[in-house]
Structures are given as structure tokens and as C-alpha cells.
């Protein structure tokens, strides 16, 4: 039986910070929690997502001051999300198509966690590859 997103999600709690937090604060939180992504939220509303790649490309590589640059300045605003009840394969497909490594997971309009590429089992990866090969043969 195919897994759902909520079954595939790791139990690790997402790092959540307000968009007004500094990049330095975000980097410290990521380091302490051993995470590579921050969900930028105001109250219960998802404003954006910040990844280690965002920090490297939009702050470090541009020699910006992490003590003064805010998460809001470099995050991806209004990121795609996936309902917890969707099939895991759907999430993996979204990540592949969008080039994402992480997707915020929602349930009843609220963020309930995060799913990462590493959360997917071999079965979903195998099924996605078989589906792609089928489309390539048809195309």
C-alpha cells in the first residue's frame, strides 16, 4: 500500500523562526538542531523557507553581514507546500519537478512539519523512476 506524506515524514521538528530573525540567528538554530532548513513563520502563517543554500548563495557569496540581513530578505517567499494526506510519491514528484530538497507539510491549513528527500523510501524512488521511463517511451 502506498505511503502518505504523514507516514514518510521524519519525527524531527522543523526549525521555526520569524522572518525578522537575522541570518546569524537562523544559522545558529540550524546548527544547534542539526537541520539545514528554517521555516519562516508569523504566528501560524508560513511566510517562507530558508535553506543552507540560500545562506551560502544569497549572504555568504555576496559578502553580506549575517548579523544584519534578515531571513525575510533571502528566504523563498510563499513556498510550495504539500498536504499531509497526499501520497509520498506526489511529494517526491513535486521535489523532483521543482528542484526542492524540502517541502513544508500542511494539515487543516497549518504547518505540521517538513518532509525532505531523505524521508522517501526506495519504493517511492523506484516507482518515480519507472513512471518517468514510461513517459519517456511515450514521448
Coordinates of C-alpha atoms in Angstrom, one line a residue:
X1 CA 0.0 0.0 0.0
X2 CA 1.5 3.4 -1.0
X3 CA 2.6 5.6 1.9
X4 CA 1.2 9.0 2.7
X5 CA 3.3 12.1 3.4
X6 CA 2.5 12.0 7.1
X7 CA 3.9 8.4 7.2
X8 CA 7.1 9.4 5.4
X9 CA 7.9 12.5 7.5
X10 CA 10.7 12.2 9.9
X11 CA 9.9 12.8 13.6
X12 CA 12.4 15.7 13.7
X13 CA 10.7 19.0 14.5
X14 CA 11.3 21.8 12.0
X15 CA 13.2 24.9 12.9
X16 CA 10.8 27.8 13.0
X17 CA 11.8 31.4 13.2
X18 CA 10.1 34.7 12.4
X19 CA 11.0 36.4 9.1
X20 CA 12.6 39.2 11.1
X21 CA 15.3 36.9 12.6
X22 CA 18.8 37.5 11.4
X23 CA 20.6 35.1 9.2
X24 CA 23.1 34.6 12.0
X25 CA 20.3 33.5 14.4
X26 CA 19.0 31.2 11.7
X27 CA 22.4 29.6 11.1
X28 CA 22.9 29.1 14.9
X29 CA 19.4 27.5 15.1
X30 CA 20.2 25.2 12.2
X31 CA 23.5 24.2 13.7
X32 CA 22.0 23.5 17.1
X33 CA 19.1 21.5 15.8
X34 CA 21.2 19.8 13.0
X35 CA 18.8 21.0 10.4
X36 CA 19.5 22.6 7.0
X37 CA 16.3 24.5 6.6
X38 CA 14.2 27.1 8.6
X39 CA 10.5 27.7 8.2
X40 CA 9.9 31.4 8.5
X41 CA 6.6 31.9 10.2
X42 CA 4.5 34.7 11.6
X43 CA 2.1 33.2 14.2
X44 CA 0.7 30.2 12.4
X45 CA 1.3 31.5 8.9
X46 CA 4.1 30.2 6.7
X47 CA 5.9 33.2 5.2
X48 CA 8.8 31.5 3.6
X49 CA 11.6 28.9 3.7
X50 CA 15.3 29.4 4.2
X51 CA 17.9 26.7 3.3
X52 CA 21.6 26.4 3.8
X53 CA 22.0 27.0 0.1
X54 CA 20.1 30.3 0.4
X55 CA 22.5 31.4 3.2
X56 CA 25.6 30.4 1.1
X57 CA 24.4 31.9 -2.2
X58 CA 22.5 35.0 -1.0
X59 CA 24.5 36.0 2.0
X60 CA 28.0 34.5 2.2
X61 CA 28.8 34.6 -1.5
X62 CA 27.6 38.2 -1.7
X63 CA 29.6 39.1 1.4
X64 CA 26.5 40.3 3.3
X65 CA 26.6 40.7 7.0
X66 CA 24.7 37.8 8.6
X67 CA 24.1 39.9 11.7
X68 CA 22.2 42.5 9.8
X69 CA 20.5 40.5 7.0
X70 CA 17.1 39.1 7.9
X71 CA 15.6 35.8 7.0
X72 CA 12.9 37.7 5.1
X73 CA 15.5 39.3 2.8
X74 CA 16.8 36.0 1.5
X75 CA 14.1 33.3 2.0
X76 CA 11.9 31.9 -0.7
X77 CA 8.6 33.5 -0.1
X78 CA 5.3 31.5 -0.1
X79 CA 6.9 28.2 -0.9
X80 CA 5.0 25.2 -2.3
X81 CA 3.5 23.0 0.4
X82 CA 2.0 19.5 0.4
X83 CA -0.9 18.2 2.4
X84 CA 0.0 15.5 5.0
X85 CA -2.6 13.2 3.4
X86 CA -1.1 13.3 -0.1
X87 CA 0.8 10.3 -1.4
X88 CA 4.5 10.2 -0.7
X89 CA 5.1 9.7 -4.4
X90 CA 3.4 13.0 -5.1
X91 CA 5.7 14.8 -2.7
X92 CA 8.8 13.2 -4.3
X93 CA 7.5 14.2 -7.7
X94 CA 7.0 17.8 -6.5
X95 CA 10.5 17.9 -5.2
X96 CA 12.0 16.5 -8.4
X97 CA 10.0 18.8 -10.6
X98 CA 10.7 21.9 -8.5
X99 CA 14.3 21.1 -7.6
X100 CA 13.5 21.1 -3.9
X101 CA 15.1 19.2 -1.1
X102 CA 12.4 20.1 1.4
X103 CA 8.7 20.7 1.4
X104 CA 6.6 22.1 4.2
X105 CA 3.7 19.8 5.2
X106 CA 0.3 21.2 6.0
X107 CA -2.8 19.8 7.6
X108 CA -6.1 21.7 8.0
X109 CA -4.3 24.8 6.8
X110 CA -1.5 24.7 9.4
X111 CA 2.1 23.7 9.0
X112 CA 2.7 20.4 10.8
X113 CA 6.2 19.7 9.7
X114 CA 8.6 19.3 6.9
X115 CA 9.5 16.5 4.5
X116 CA 12.9 16.0 3.0
X117 CA 14.2 13.9 0.1
X118 CA 15.9 11.6 2.6
X119 CA 12.5 10.7 4.1
X120 CA 11.4 8.8 1.0
X121 CA 11.9 5.1 0.8
X122 CA 13.4 3.2 -2.1
X123 CA 9.9 2.1 -3.2
X124 CA 8.9 5.7 -4.0
X125 CA 12.1 6.4 -5.8
X126 CA 11.8 3.2 -7.8
X127 CA 8.2 4.0 -8.7
X128 CA 9.0 7.6 -9.8
X129 CA 11.8 6.4 -12.0
X130 CA 9.6 3.7 -13.6
X131 CA 6.9 6.4 -14.2
X132 CA 9.5 8.7 -15.8
X133 CA 10.8 5.9 -18.1
X134 CA 7.2 5.2 -19.2
X135 CA 6.6 8.8 -20.1
X136 CA 9.9 9.0 -22.0
X137 CA 8.9 5.9 -24.1
X138 CA 5.6 7.5 -24.9
X139 CA 7.0 10.9 -25.6

